[in-house]
PDB file of C-alpha atoms in Angstrom:
ATOM      1  CA  MET A  21      15.245  49.696  -1.493  1.00  0.00           C
ATOM      2  CA  ARG A  22      13.459  51.944  -3.991  1.00  0.00           C
ATOM      3  CA  PHE A  23      10.135  50.329  -3.060  1.00  0.00           C
ATOM      4  CA  GLU A  24      10.779  51.116   0.617  1.00  0.00           C
ATOM      5  CA  GLU A  25      11.768  54.696  -0.224  1.00  0.00           C
ATOM      6  CA  ASN A  26       8.577  55.142  -2.250  1.00  0.00           C
ATOM      7  CA  LEU A  27       6.568  53.780   0.661  1.00  0.00           C
ATOM      8  CA  LEU A  28       8.208  56.261   3.030  1.00  0.00           C
ATOM      9  CA  ARG A  29       7.204  59.125   0.736  1.00  0.00           C
ATOM     10  CA  GLU A  30       3.685  57.745   0.472  1.00  0.00           C
ATOM     11  CA  PHE A  31       3.388  57.546   4.265  1.00  0.00           C
ATOM     12  CA  ALA A  32       4.673  61.103   4.669  1.00  0.00           C
ATOM     13  CA  TYR A  33       2.118  62.361   2.168  1.00  0.00           C
ATOM     14  CA  THR A  34      -0.733  60.302   3.642  1.00  0.00           C
ATOM     15  CA  ILE A  35      -0.070  61.566   7.154  1.00  0.00           C
ATOM     16  CA  THR A  36       0.295  65.237   6.183  1.00  0.00           C
ATOM     17  CA  GLU A  37      -2.172  65.618   3.299  1.00  0.00           C
ATOM     18  CA  PRO A  38      -5.384  67.535   4.055  1.00  0.00           C
ATOM     19  CA  GLN A  39      -8.504  65.441   4.461  1.00  0.00           C
ATOM     20  CA  PHE A  40     -11.321  66.163   2.022  1.00  0.00           C
ATOM     21  CA  LEU A  41     -14.580  64.657   3.193  1.00  0.00           C
ATOM     22  CA  PRO A  42     -16.772  63.110   0.496  1.00  0.00           C
ATOM     23  CA  HIS A  43     -19.929  65.029  -0.403  1.00  0.00           C
ATOM     24  CA  ARG A  44     -21.741  61.800  -1.131  1.00  0.00           C
ATOM     25  CA  THR A  45     -21.137  58.181  -0.244  1.00  0.00           C
ATOM     26  CA  ASP A  46     -23.293  55.078   0.103  1.00  0.00           C
ATOM     27  CA  ALA A  47     -21.529  53.774   3.202  1.00  0.00           C
ATOM     28  CA  VAL A  48     -19.009  54.845   5.827  1.00  0.00           C
ATOM     29  CA  ILE A  49     -17.043  51.767   6.866  1.00  0.00           C
ATOM     30  CA  ILE A  50     -15.001  51.602  10.069  1.00  0.00           C
ATOM     31  CA  LEU A  51     -12.243  48.989  10.322  1.00  0.00           C
ATOM     32  CA  ASP A  52     -11.646  48.093  13.956  1.00  0.00           C
ATOM     33  CA  TYR A  53      -8.344  47.836  15.821  1.00  0.00           C
ATOM     34  CA  PHE A  54      -7.652  45.233  18.475  1.00  0.00           C
ATOM     35  CA  ASN A  55      -4.416  44.571  20.318  1.00  0.00           C
ATOM     36  CA  PRO A  56      -4.354  40.891  21.399  1.00  0.00           C
ATOM     37  CA  ARG A  57      -1.781  41.773  24.058  1.00  0.00           C
ATOM     38  CA  SER A  58      -4.101  44.252  25.783  1.00  0.00           C
ATOM     39  CA  THR A  59      -5.640  43.350  29.129  1.00  0.00           C
ATOM     40  CA  GLY A  60      -8.921  44.006  30.922  1.00  0.00           C
ATOM     41  CA  ASP A  61     -12.504  43.150  30.001  1.00  0.00           C
ATOM     42  CA  MET A  62     -13.616  43.244  26.372  1.00  0.00           C
ATOM     43  CA  ALA A  63     -15.395  46.613  26.665  1.00  0.00           C
ATOM     44  CA  PHE A  64     -12.194  48.230  27.965  1.00  0.00           C
ATOM     45  CA  ARG A  65     -10.016  46.548  25.327  1.00  0.00           C
ATOM     46  CA  VAL A  66     -12.300  47.597  22.456  1.00  0.00           C
ATOM     47  CA  ARG A  67     -12.678  51.183  23.658  1.00  0.00           C
ATOM     48  CA  ASN A  68      -9.020  51.868  22.884  1.00  0.00           C
ATOM     49  CA  ARG A  69      -7.785  55.192  21.518  1.00  0.00           C
ATOM     50  CA  GLU A  70      -7.623  53.838  17.966  1.00  0.00           C
ATOM     51  CA  ASN A  71     -11.221  52.657  17.837  1.00  0.00           C
ATOM     52  CA  LEU A  72     -12.515  55.742  19.608  1.00  0.00           C
ATOM     53  CA  ALA A  73     -10.751  57.982  17.075  1.00  0.00           C
ATOM     54  CA  ARG A  74     -11.818  55.897  14.077  1.00  0.00           C
ATOM     55  CA  VAL A  75     -15.480  55.776  15.083  1.00  0.00           C
ATOM     56  CA  ARG A  76     -15.484  59.477  15.960  1.00  0.00           C
ATOM     57  CA  PHE A  77     -13.901  60.466  12.632  1.00  0.00           C
ATOM     58  CA  GLY A  78     -16.204  58.139  10.717  1.00  0.00           C
ATOM     59  CA  ALA A  79     -19.207  59.630  12.501  1.00  0.00           C
ATOM     60  CA  ARG A  80     -18.046  63.105  11.516  1.00  0.00           C
ATOM     61  CA  ILE A  81     -17.955  62.006   7.881  1.00  0.00           C
ATOM     62  CA  TRP A  82     -21.390  60.390   8.172  1.00  0.00           C
ATOM     63  CA  HIS A  83     -22.972  63.482   9.732  1.00  0.00           C
ATOM     64  CA  TYR A  84     -21.377  65.704   7.085  1.00  0.00           C
ATOM     65  CA  VAL A  85     -22.769  63.612   4.219  1.00  0.00           C
ATOM     66  CA  ALA A  86     -26.175  63.088   5.850  1.00  0.00           C
ATOM     67  CA  ASP A  87     -26.609  66.772   6.719  1.00  0.00           C
ATOM     68  CA  LYS A  88     -25.607  67.811   3.211  1.00  0.00           C
ATOM     69  CA  ALA A  89     -28.147  65.437   1.675  1.00  0.00           C
ATOM     70  CA  LYS A  90     -30.885  66.752   3.960  1.00  0.00           C
ATOM     71  CA  LYS A  91     -30.075  70.394   3.202  1.00  0.00           C
ATOM     72  CA  GLU A  92     -30.153  69.716  -0.512  1.00  0.00           C
ATOM     73  CA  GLN A  93     -33.425  67.801  -0.007  1.00  0.00           C
ATOM     74  CA  GLN A  94     -32.198  65.009  -2.206  1.00  0.00           C
ATOM     75  CA  ARG A  95     -33.622  61.559  -1.935  1.00  0.00           C
ATOM     76  CA  LEU A  96     -30.827  60.032  -3.975  1.00  0.00           C
ATOM     77  CA  PRO A  97     -28.285  59.062  -2.947  1.00  0.00           C
ATOM     78  CA  PRO A  98     -29.816  57.850   0.337  1.00  0.00           C
ATOM     79  CA  ILE A  99     -28.450  58.586   3.776  1.00  0.00           C
ATOM     80  CA  PRO A 100     -25.317  56.387   3.970  1.00  0.00           C
ATOM     81  CA  PHE A 101     -25.080  53.251   6.040  1.00  0.00           C
ATOM     82  CA  PHE A 102     -22.548  53.109   8.874  1.00  0.00           C
ATOM     83  CA  TYR A 103     -20.636  49.825   8.785  1.00  0.00           C
ATOM     84  CA  LEU A 104     -18.566  48.444  11.627  1.00  0.00           C
ATOM     85  CA  VAL A 105     -16.144  45.692  10.618  1.00  0.00           C
ATOM     86  CA  GLY A 106     -14.705  44.039  13.691  1.00  0.00           C
ATOM     87  CA  LEU A 107     -14.044  40.971  15.773  1.00  0.00           C
ATOM     88  CA  THR A 108     -17.116  39.072  16.988  1.00  0.00           C
ATOM     89  CA  LEU A 109     -16.753  40.074  20.633  1.00  0.00           C
ATOM     90  CA  ALA A 110     -15.906  43.679  19.734  1.00  0.00           C
ATOM     91  CA  LEU A 111     -18.960  44.452  17.590  1.00  0.00           C
ATOM     92  CA  PRO A 112     -21.467  45.155  20.413  1.00  0.00           C
ATOM     93  CA  HIS A 113     -19.048  47.652  21.957  1.00  0.00           C
ATOM     94  CA  LEU A 114     -18.301  49.274  18.603  1.00  0.00           C
ATOM     95  CA  ARG A 115     -22.050  49.676  18.059  1.00  0.00           C
ATOM     96  CA  GLN A 116     -22.370  51.473  21.398  1.00  0.00           C
ATOM     97  CA  MET A 117     -19.516  53.774  20.430  1.00  0.00           C
ATOM     98  CA  ALA A 118     -21.265  54.615  17.158  1.00  0.00           C
ATOM     99  CA  LEU A 119     -24.567  55.265  18.919  1.00  0.00           C
ATOM    100  CA  SER A 120     -22.802  57.607  21.342  1.00  0.00           C
ATOM    101  CA  GLU A 121     -21.593  59.616  18.319  1.00  0.00           C
ATOM    102  CA  GLY A 122     -25.175  60.140  17.162  1.00  0.00           C
ATOM    103  CA  ILE A 123     -25.354  57.437  14.490  1.00  0.00           C
ATOM    104  CA  PRO A 124     -28.968  56.146  14.288  1.00  0.00           C
ATOM    105  CA  ASP A 125     -29.258  52.468  15.161  1.00  0.00           C
ATOM    106  CA  TYR A 126     -31.190  51.627  11.974  1.00  0.00           C
ATOM    107  CA  ILE A 127     -28.256  52.945   9.904  1.00  0.00           C
ATOM    108  CA  ILE A 128     -25.645  50.702  11.566  1.00  0.00           C
ATOM    109  CA  ARG A 129     -24.538  47.475   9.897  1.00  0.00           C
ATOM    110  CA  LEU A 130     -22.148  44.942  11.465  1.00  0.00           C
ATOM    111  CA  LEU A 131     -19.660  42.744   9.608  1.00  0.00           C
ATOM    112  CA  ASP A 132     -18.263  39.945  11.763  1.00  0.00           C
ATOM    113  CA  ASN A 133     -14.489  39.521  11.321  1.00  0.00           C
ATOM    114  CA  ASP A 134     -14.302  36.411  13.511  1.00  0.00           C
ATOM    115  CA  ALA A 135     -11.881  35.959  16.417  1.00  0.00           C
ATOM    116  CA  VAL A 136      -8.451  37.202  17.457  1.00  0.00           C
ATOM    117  CA  GLY A 137      -5.805  35.514  15.338  1.00  0.00           C
ATOM    118  CA  ILE A 138      -8.219  34.941  12.458  1.00  0.00           C
ATOM    119  CA  GLY A 139      -9.570  38.361  11.511  1.00  0.00           C
ATOM    120  CA  ASN A 140      -7.214  40.850   9.880  1.00  0.00           C
ATOM    121  CA  THR A 141      -7.204  43.666   7.328  1.00  0.00           C
ATOM    122  CA  LEU A 142      -7.457  41.246   4.406  1.00  0.00           C
ATOM    123  CA  THR A 143     -10.490  39.465   5.869  1.00  0.00           C
ATOM    124  CA  GLN A 144     -12.058  42.828   6.701  1.00  0.00           C
ATOM    125  CA  LEU A 145     -11.852  43.936   3.075  1.00  0.00           C
ATOM    126  CA  GLN A 146     -13.091  40.549   1.877  1.00  0.00           C
ATOM    127  CA  LEU A 147     -16.168  41.024   4.067  1.00  0.00           C
ATOM    128  CA  VAL A 148     -16.718  44.456   2.542  1.00  0.00           C
ATOM    129  CA  ALA A 149     -16.391  43.059  -0.970  1.00  0.00           C
ATOM    130  CA  SER A 150     -18.875  40.229  -0.336  1.00  0.00           C
ATOM    131  CA  ASP A 151     -21.581  42.198   1.501  1.00  0.00           C
ATOM    132  CA  PRO A 152     -24.764  42.187  -0.649  1.00  0.00           C
ATOM    133  CA  THR A 153     -25.646  45.812   0.084  1.00  0.00           C
ATOM    134  CA  LEU A 154     -22.141  47.087  -0.546  1.00  0.00           C
ATOM    135  CA  LYS A 155     -21.965  45.158  -3.803  1.00  0.00           C
ATOM    136  CA  ARG A 156     -24.630  47.550  -5.096  1.00  0.00           C
ATOM    137  CA  ALA A 157     -22.837  50.646  -3.789  1.00  0.00           C
ATOM    138  CA  LYS A 158     -21.352  53.147  -6.197  1.00  0.00           C
ATOM    139  CA  HIS A 159     -19.145  54.793  -3.571  1.00  0.00           C
ATOM    140  CA  ILE A 160     -17.899  53.717  -0.160  1.00  0.00           C
ATOM    141  CA  THR A 161     -15.697  55.462   2.389  1.00  0.00           C
ATOM    142  CA  ILE A 162     -13.334  53.298   4.438  1.00  0.00           C
ATOM    143  CA  VAL A 163     -11.967  54.736   7.694  1.00  0.00           C
ATOM    144  CA  SER A 164      -8.948  53.640   9.702  1.00  0.00           C
ATOM    145  CA  SER A 165      -5.843  55.184  11.262  1.00  0.00           C
ATOM    146  CA  SER A 166      -3.656  57.224   8.907  1.00  0.00           C
ATOM    147  CA  TYR A 167      -0.653  54.902   9.268  1.00  0.00           C
ATOM    148  CA  HIS A 168      -2.902  52.036   8.115  1.00  0.00           C
ATOM    149  CA  VAL A 169      -4.057  53.722   4.882  1.00  0.00           C
ATOM    150  CA  PRO A 170      -1.224  52.640   2.511  1.00  0.00           C
ATOM    151  CA  ARG A 171      -1.732  48.966   3.410  1.00  0.00           C
ATOM    152  CA  ILE A 172      -5.517  49.266   3.087  1.00  0.00           C
ATOM    153  CA  ARG A 173      -5.093  50.788  -0.384  1.00  0.00           C
ATOM    154  CA  ARG A 174      -3.089  47.772  -1.496  1.00  0.00           C
ATOM    155  CA  THR A 175      -5.463  45.313   0.141  1.00  0.00           C
ATOM    156  CA  ALA A 176      -8.430  47.033  -1.495  1.00  0.00           C
ATOM    157  CA  ALA A 177      -6.719  46.708  -4.870  1.00  0.00           C
ATOM    158  CA  THR A 178      -6.871  42.915  -4.496  1.00  0.00           C
ATOM    159  CA  CYS A 179     -10.329  42.652  -2.895  1.00  0.00           C
ATOM    160  CA  LEU A 180     -12.631  45.389  -4.137  1.00  0.00           C
ATOM    161  CA  PRO A 181     -14.122  45.648  -7.629  1.00  0.00           C
ATOM    162  CA  PRO A 182     -12.487  47.979 -10.165  1.00  0.00           C
ATOM    163  CA  ASP A 183     -13.243  51.661  -9.661  1.00  0.00           C
ATOM    164  CA  ALA A 184     -15.695  51.628 -12.561  1.00  0.00           C
ATOM    165  CA  GLN A 185     -17.982  49.442 -10.433  1.00  0.00           C
ATOM    166  CA  MET A 186     -17.334  50.822  -6.962  1.00  0.00           C
ATOM    167  CA  TRP A 187     -15.461  54.021  -6.245  1.00  0.00           C
ATOM    168  CA  HIS A 188     -13.908  54.035  -2.809  1.00  0.00           C
ATOM    169  CA  ALA A 189     -12.222  56.606  -0.623  1.00  0.00           C
ATOM    170  CA  ILE A 190      -9.828  55.448   2.091  1.00  0.00           C
ATOM    171  CA  LEU A 191      -9.421  58.042   4.812  1.00  0.00           C
ATOM    172  CA  GLY A 192      -7.208  57.978   7.878  1.00  0.00           C
ATOM    173  CA  VAL A 193      -7.930  59.745  11.126  1.00  0.00           C
ATOM    174  CA  PRO A 194      -5.952  63.021  10.966  1.00  0.00           C
ATOM    175  CA  PHE A 195      -2.581  62.725  12.696  1.00  0.00           C
ATOM    176  CA  GLU A 196      -3.365  65.565  15.103  1.00  0.00           C
ATOM    177  CA  GLU A 197      -6.391  63.611  16.339  1.00  0.00           C
ATOM    178  CA  LEU A 198      -4.589  60.277  16.569  1.00  0.00           C
ATOM    179  CA  PRO A 199      -0.801  60.755  16.779  1.00  0.00           C
ATOM    180  CA  PHE A 200       1.469  57.733  16.718  1.00  0.00           C
ATOM    181  CA  ASP A 201       5.130  56.842  16.981  1.00  0.00           C
ATOM    182  CA  ILE A 202       7.277  56.581  13.858  1.00  0.00           C
ATOM    183  CA  THR A 203       7.872  52.910  14.687  1.00  0.00           C
ATOM    184  CA  MET A 204       4.281  52.274  13.577  1.00  0.00           C
ATOM    185  CA  VAL A 205       5.245  53.424  10.073  1.00  0.00           C
ATOM    186  CA  LYS A 206       8.288  51.136   9.993  1.00  0.00           C
ATOM    187  CA  ALA A 207       6.143  48.187  11.064  1.00  0.00           C
ATOM    188  CA  GLU A 208       3.567  48.965   8.365  1.00  0.00           C
ATOM    189  CA  ILE A 209       6.256  49.207   5.679  1.00  0.00           C
ATOM    190  CA  ASP A 210       7.609  45.818   6.745  1.00  0.00           C
ATOM    191  CA  ARG A 211       4.092  44.355   6.526  1.00  0.00           C
ATOM    192  CA  ILE A 212       3.429  45.828   3.086  1.00  0.00           C
ATOM    193  CA  ILE A 213       6.700  44.443   1.720  1.00  0.00           C
ATOM    194  CA  ALA A 214       6.126  40.998   3.269  1.00  0.00           C
ATOM    195  CA  TYR A 215       2.455  40.715   2.262  1.00  0.00           C
ATOM    196  CA  SER A 216       3.035  41.984  -1.278  1.00  0.00           C
ATOM    197  CA  ASP A 217       5.923  39.515  -1.721  1.00  0.00           C
ATOM    198  CA  LYS A 218       3.510  36.737  -0.707  1.00  0.00           C
ATOM    199  CA  GLY A 219       0.881  38.039  -3.126  1.00  0.00           C
ATOM    200  CA  ASP A 220      -1.689  38.714  -0.403  1.00  0.00           C
ATOM    201  CA  ILE A 221      -1.870  42.406  -1.329  1.00  0.00           C
ATOM    202  CA  ALA A 222      -1.002  44.462  -4.388  1.00  0.00           C
ATOM    203  CA  ARG A 223       2.442  45.993  -4.595  1.00  0.00           C
ATOM    204  CA  ASP A 224       0.950  49.251  -5.825  1.00  0.00           C
ATOM    205  CA  PRO A 225      -2.477  50.696  -4.992  1.00  0.00           C
ATOM    206  CA  ARG A 226      -4.979  51.639  -7.667  1.00  0.00           C
ATOM    207  CA  HIS A 227      -5.193  55.165  -6.219  1.00  0.00           C
TER     208      HIS A 227
END
């Protein structure tokens, strides 16, 4: 019960804490959302409110970092890459969403998270950890929905290198931009408890 109570406090803090955008990062990484019970063509199903908000927030971070680097006329670190980690059929639509937010095409990188029923948060983070370019990164910024952040932190603790090798920030779309029902939090807590009991994710995040 104490673990669940601690998770509730963590969720409350995550949802209400102010967002501080990184001044520098090597990559902004968007984790996609896909509801297998949704209907319609793939473009409609991918352009859901979650993905739209995640890509938009990630683009805001990317523009902030890129503009700051240009103003300071610094060549290092380079302009960050913009990674989209999503299901195979979703990636072309996610790319179009990123382009519509002003992300240059040559900056975009795609990580294929396979098909519905196979790809999940764990496989997304495993893709991030195994990407050759990201392996050389000193700092990455992972973007998802705010209710998803506590589970991502624990998944990252099992997948990503120690902070001494790769610092990472995990940012959720601000609640006012992507509100959600409290039942989403309860479902996430249940997942964290179940997955940590199985050993798929860490019980406690590194940070």
